[in-house]
Amino acid sequence: MSLVFRKSFDLFKTVKWILRKDIRACLSSLPEKVEKINAVEVEITRTGRRPRSQNPMLEYRHIYPEFLPDPNPNWRNSLREKLERADMLERRKQIDIPEFYVGSILAVTISDPHAQGKTNRFVGICIERKGCGLRAEFTLRNVVDNQGVEVRYELYDPTIQTIQVLRLEKRLDDKLYYLRDALPEYSTFPVDMDPEILPEGTAVPVNPVQVKLKPRPWLERWERQELKGVSNIEEHLKEKDRVRRELRKTPWEKYDLMKQYRKTVPIEDQNEIWGEVYNQLQQMRMSTKKTARKRVITAPKSQLG
Amino acid sequence: MATSNLYLLCKAMNNLRVNHIVKRTGHYTTLRKPKYRPPYWFMPKERVVSEDMLTQENRDFLEEVKQDKQVLQKQMESPLANVEMQQATEWTPFTRRVGLIARKIGNYPLWTKDGKKFQTTLLQVVDNHVIKYIPPEEFNPMKSGKMKKEHWKEKRTLGCLLVGSETIDPSTVTKDYCGMFTNVGMLPKRHLCRFMVSPHAQLPTGTPLYATHFRVGDCVDIRAKTIDRGFQGVIKRWGFKGMPASHGVTKTHRRPGNIGAGGEKARVWPGTKMPGHMGNSWRIIRGVKVLRVNTEHNVLWMLGVAIPGETGAMCYLYDTVLPLKKLKTAPPFPTSLHVDGLPLEYYDESIHAFEQPTIKFEEA
């Protein structure tokens, strides 16, 4: 009986969610699909302003995805999430964790007891960003002395001294693991790169670069992943691979509303979460903007001097 | 109690010259004790909810009474606050204190001051109250296993303290279960647990227990039920290796293989590891360190993620019995009082609090 009840409740929730989905865009914390981004860009060019959804707080799910908990209901607990968010905000008061996305180029300085000078700086492209709460982490990739290097950092690790965004941009895909099989020039970035400052109020640009893969063997079956940021994938495929790619396709998954629902945190919960942290995050953003502006003004002087 | 009442009734009936009442004496209990005797607090709790055909007014009235009772319960002061602490004896390394009932609410990492990451489990101490103390003379538990043997002599040095957690609506449980609590003037609790305590560590009924009962740096034992995994094969249940996926192996990839030899041992030996039900059994993890305590929400951060049970499961905490991790200095005894103006959080000295500045290493 209870099972039936739960099922019907689940169904009811889903239906509610579907109806809501018709009204506004998908609420997943995952980065939006490229087509959507393009659409947003078109809008920007028309109005010259960032499109504002009904609730500006919900926009933060892209900037601070780690504030949303894991959607698995078995692991959720409101008190734990609250304590976790409080700890995250405490840490954010100590260092400025900037807005960045997969595809942005970052420089991270950490304190390292074994390094010379006790600090270690690494520059690289962010190839993945995952985890929620205090477990949030990201991976940087660079090629140092013709050797690919990847370093995974915890976002809230207290040994991180600074996180600096050298180039704020997105790529065409959510994860850039394919850079491991791409030609090294696509993941090579100079260590002494200067930070590029975007004019205020512009949307985060999407870099439409398409990388070239090295010939096989590959680490993963890239041809099956519907990647947009790879140009020469067809060159390396045999007829067998194409056939199998067709067989393994799951075109029905985009219609699986239940699956999408389970991947997202319900909007009621999201409203509650953002209502709790929005003001503090907003204040932090404003203060960092102010300091950044000061830095922009003072930077040329120091160069002249 | 019940038998004496019955006895009184019979007496009264005899006086009334009603002769057809059969007297039942307690000869059965005195002569032969039943094989399994559950502890007397183990009352059937679940109640079949029936439609009482109440009017809305009556429903509202019941709700009002319920609210009043809960408000009264909340306003109840800790009996310890009034009792003068002079009578209380000192803590010694041999005393056993009361424990806590907590709920597992999840895991997240904490960092130490030298930059190492540790996973922690969060345990929330939910609304704990002492229900009853049974002195050692009256406490007569079921003996089982080793204790049943003749040569075992009962020492009777420890009393039994019942602790309940999470107040519930009295109408959702049976009358018997509810009666245990109303007899001592409490509202029924969802979880009820027994802790063996030294007689001088006893607590009066209605004493609230808080997370500050344990200090940071102390080690505790945690008893909880493991995750129920259902019927599992030998690979998951016992960690067998299984057999190869190919090279001519057919139909035996995850099977146990041989379970016995021939000759004199031509049978399956008792205790052979075989498929079966896995999980949903009580486990005690001993010597878990408390790293951080939140006094507002009564949350304990425990080192490690090996605490049995899934998120939301209940667990029972008490001072560890491990000889090397036992308490060395006197803890809050018999328990900690609720004092205003406590710091919000206590951190172990090795733990980096998130409001502290970034960790930097000095050059030697």
mmCIF file of N, CA, C and O in Angstrom, chain A residues 228-260:
data_model
loop_
_atom_site.group_PDB
_atom_site.id
_atom_site.type_symbol
_atom_site.label_atom_id
_atom_site.label_comp_id
_atom_site.label_asym_id
_atom_site.label_seq_id
_atom_site.Cartn_x
_atom_site.Cartn_y
_atom_site.Cartn_z
ATOM 1 N N LYS A 228 31.486 17.427 -29.369
ATOM 2 C CA LYS A 228 31.400 18.525 -30.335
ATOM 3 C C LYS A 228 32.736 19.194 -30.521
ATOM 4 O O LYS A 228 32.955 19.887 -31.501
ATOM 5 N N GLY A 229 33.636 18.986 -29.581
ATOM 6 C CA GLY A 229 34.913 19.694 -29.645
ATOM 7 C C GLY A 229 36.021 18.904 -30.318
ATOM 8 O O GLY A 229 37.187 19.206 -30.119
ATOM 9 N N VAL A 230 35.670 17.896 -31.114
ATOM 10 C CA VAL A 230 36.688 17.112 -31.811
ATOM 11 C C VAL A 230 36.390 17.166 -33.297
ATOM 12 O O VAL A 230 35.263 16.958 -33.722
ATOM 13 N N SER A 231 37.438 17.456 -34.111
ATOM 14 C CA SER A 231 37.178 17.671 -35.537
ATOM 15 C C SER A 231 37.427 16.419 -36.370
ATOM 16 O O SER A 231 36.702 16.138 -37.312
ATOM 17 N N ASN A 232 38.448 15.629 -36.021
ATOM 18 C CA ASN A 232 38.897 14.604 -36.974
ATOM 19 C C ASN A 232 38.580 13.199 -36.511
ATOM 20 O O ASN A 232 39.315 12.272 -36.773
ATOM 21 N N ILE A 233 37.471 13.039 -35.800
ATOM 22 C CA ILE A 233 37.215 11.715 -35.217
ATOM 23 C C ILE A 233 36.912 10.685 -36.302
ATOM 24 O O ILE A 233 37.281 9.523 -36.194
ATOM 25 N N GLU A 234 36.284 11.123 -37.404
ATOM 26 C CA GLU A 234 35.889 10.168 -38.440
ATOM 27 C C GLU A 234 37.093 9.574 -39.164
ATOM 28 O O GLU A 234 37.029 8.464 -39.677
ATOM 29 N N GLU A 235 38.199 10.328 -39.181
ATOM 30 C CA GLU A 235 39.388 9.841 -39.910
ATOM 31 C C GLU A 235 39.899 8.533 -39.329
ATOM 32 O O GLU A 235 40.427 7.692 -40.043
ATOM 33 N N HIS A 236 39.776 8.415 -38.018
ATOM 34 C CA HIS A 236 40.405 7.282 -37.350
ATOM 35 C C HIS A 236 39.479 6.100 -37.185
ATOM 36 O O HIS A 236 39.856 5.112 -36.583
ATOM 37 N N LEU A 237 38.240 6.197 -37.691
ATOM 38 C CA LEU A 237 37.280 5.128 -37.442
ATOM 39 C C LEU A 237 37.279 4.130 -38.597
ATOM 40 O O LEU A 237 37.495 4.483 -39.749
ATOM 41 N N LYS A 238 37.006 2.875 -38.239
ATOM 42 C CA LYS A 238 36.792 1.859 -39.252
ATOM 43 C C LYS A 238 35.286 1.648 -39.388
ATOM 44 O O LYS A 238 34.515 2.133 -38.563
ATOM 45 N N GLU A 239 34.915 0.880 -40.405
ATOM 46 C CA GLU A 239 33.493 0.633 -40.614
ATOM 47 C C GLU A 239 32.867 -0.032 -39.393
ATOM 48 O O GLU A 239 31.756 0.272 -38.984
ATOM 49 N N LYS A 240 33.667 -0.941 -38.785
ATOM 50 C CA LYS A 240 33.222 -1.679 -37.601
ATOM 51 C C LYS A 240 32.821 -0.712 -36.486
ATOM 52 O O LYS A 240 31.783 -0.868 -35.839
ATOM 53 N N ASP A 241 33.665 0.302 -36.267
ATOM 54 C CA ASP A 241 33.398 1.253 -35.184
ATOM 55 C C ASP A 241 32.122 2.031 -35.441
ATOM 56 O O ASP A 241 31.347 2.302 -34.526
ATOM 57 N N ARG A 242 31.909 2.382 -36.719
ATOM 58 C CA ARG A 242 30.709 3.168 -37.046
ATOM 59 C C ARG A 242 29.457 2.349 -36.795
ATOM 60 O O ARG A 242 28.463 2.835 -36.267
ATOM 61 N N VAL A 243 29.536 1.075 -37.182
ATOM 62 C CA VAL A 243 28.381 0.187 -36.981
ATOM 63 C C VAL A 243 28.084 0.064 -35.492
ATOM 64 O O VAL A 243 26.947 0.179 -35.043
ATOM 65 N N ARG A 244 29.148 -0.141 -34.730
ATOM 66 C CA ARG A 244 28.935 -0.338 -33.286
ATOM 67 C C ARG A 244 28.455 0.946 -32.630
ATOM 68 O O ARG A 244 27.684 0.909 -31.681
ATOM 69 N N ARG A 245 28.938 2.078 -33.120
ATOM 70 C CA ARG A 245 28.453 3.340 -32.568
ATOM 71 C C ARG A 245 26.949 3.471 -32.767
ATOM 72 O O ARG A 245 26.221 3.884 -31.869
ATOM 73 N N GLU A 246 26.506 3.065 -33.963
ATOM 74 C CA GLU A 246 25.072 3.131 -34.223
ATOM 75 C C GLU A 246 24.298 2.204 -33.284
ATOM 76 O O GLU A 246 23.238 2.546 -32.781
ATOM 77 N N LEU A 247 24.889 1.024 -33.063
ATOM 78 C CA LEU A 247 24.196 0.056 -32.207
ATOM 79 C C LEU A 247 24.106 0.534 -30.764
ATOM 80 O O LEU A 247 23.139 0.256 -30.066
ATOM 81 N N ARG A 248 25.149 1.225 -30.311
ATOM 82 C CA ARG A 248 25.199 1.637 -28.900
ATOM 83 C C ARG A 248 24.487 2.950 -28.628
ATOM 84 O O ARG A 248 24.477 3.398 -27.496
ATOM 85 N N LYS A 249 23.966 3.579 -29.637
ATOM 86 C CA LYS A 249 23.319 4.880 -29.423
ATOM 87 C C LYS A 249 22.082 4.730 -28.539
ATOM 88 O O LYS A 249 21.352 3.737 -28.641
ATOM 89 N N THR A 250 21.841 5.705 -27.710
ATOM 90 C CA THR A 250 20.644 5.693 -26.858
ATOM 91 C C THR A 250 19.859 6.977 -27.092
ATOM 92 O O THR A 250 19.824 7.853 -26.226
ATOM 93 N N PRO A 251 19.242 7.101 -28.271
ATOM 94 C CA PRO A 251 18.564 8.367 -28.578
ATOM 95 C C PRO A 251 17.324 8.606 -27.725
ATOM 96 O O PRO A 251 16.830 9.720 -27.656
ATOM 97 N N TRP A 252 16.836 7.544 -27.047
ATOM 98 C CA TRP A 252 15.626 7.727 -26.248
ATOM 99 C C TRP A 252 15.911 8.400 -24.920
ATOM 100 O O TRP A 252 15.017 8.844 -24.231
ATOM 101 N N GLU A 253 17.176 8.485 -24.538
ATOM 102 C CA GLU A 253 17.474 8.956 -23.189
ATOM 103 C C GLU A 253 17.103 10.407 -22.980
ATOM 104 O O GLU A 253 16.792 10.811 -21.862
ATOM 105 N N LYS A 254 17.120 11.184 -24.065
ATOM 106 C CA LYS A 254 16.762 12.594 -23.877
ATOM 107 C C LYS A 254 15.275 12.764 -23.612
ATOM 108 O O LYS A 254 14.835 13.813 -23.165
ATOM 109 N N TYR A 255 14.505 11.722 -23.888
ATOM 110 C CA TYR A 255 13.077 11.789 -23.570
ATOM 111 C C TYR A 255 12.779 11.158 -22.222
ATOM 112 O O TYR A 255 11.629 11.117 -21.810
ATOM 113 N N ASP A 256 13.775 10.613 -21.562
ATOM 114 C CA ASP A 256 13.561 9.944 -20.281
ATOM 115 C C ASP A 256 13.468 11.002 -19.189
ATOM 116 O O ASP A 256 14.457 11.383 -18.560
ATOM 117 N N LEU A 257 12.259 11.489 -18.984
ATOM 118 C CA LEU A 257 12.084 12.603 -18.042
ATOM 119 C C LEU A 257 12.391 12.177 -16.613
ATOM 120 O O LEU A 257 12.921 12.953 -15.833
ATOM 121 N N MET A 258 12.086 10.932 -16.292
ATOM 122 C CA MET A 258 12.346 10.447 -14.933
ATOM 123 C C MET A 258 13.843 10.475 -14.645
ATOM 124 O O MET A 258 14.278 10.845 -13.557
ATOM 125 N N LYS A 259 14.618 10.102 -15.650
ATOM 126 C CA LYS A 259 16.074 10.081 -15.479
ATOM 127 C C LYS A 259 16.593 11.494 -15.233
ATOM 128 O O LYS A 259 17.410 11.728 -14.345
ATOM 129 N N GLN A 260 16.077 12.413 -16.030
ATOM 130 C CA GLN A 260 16.510 13.805 -15.845
ATOM 131 C C GLN A 260 16.070 14.335 -14.493
ATOM 132 O O GLN A 260 16.802 15.065 -13.827
#
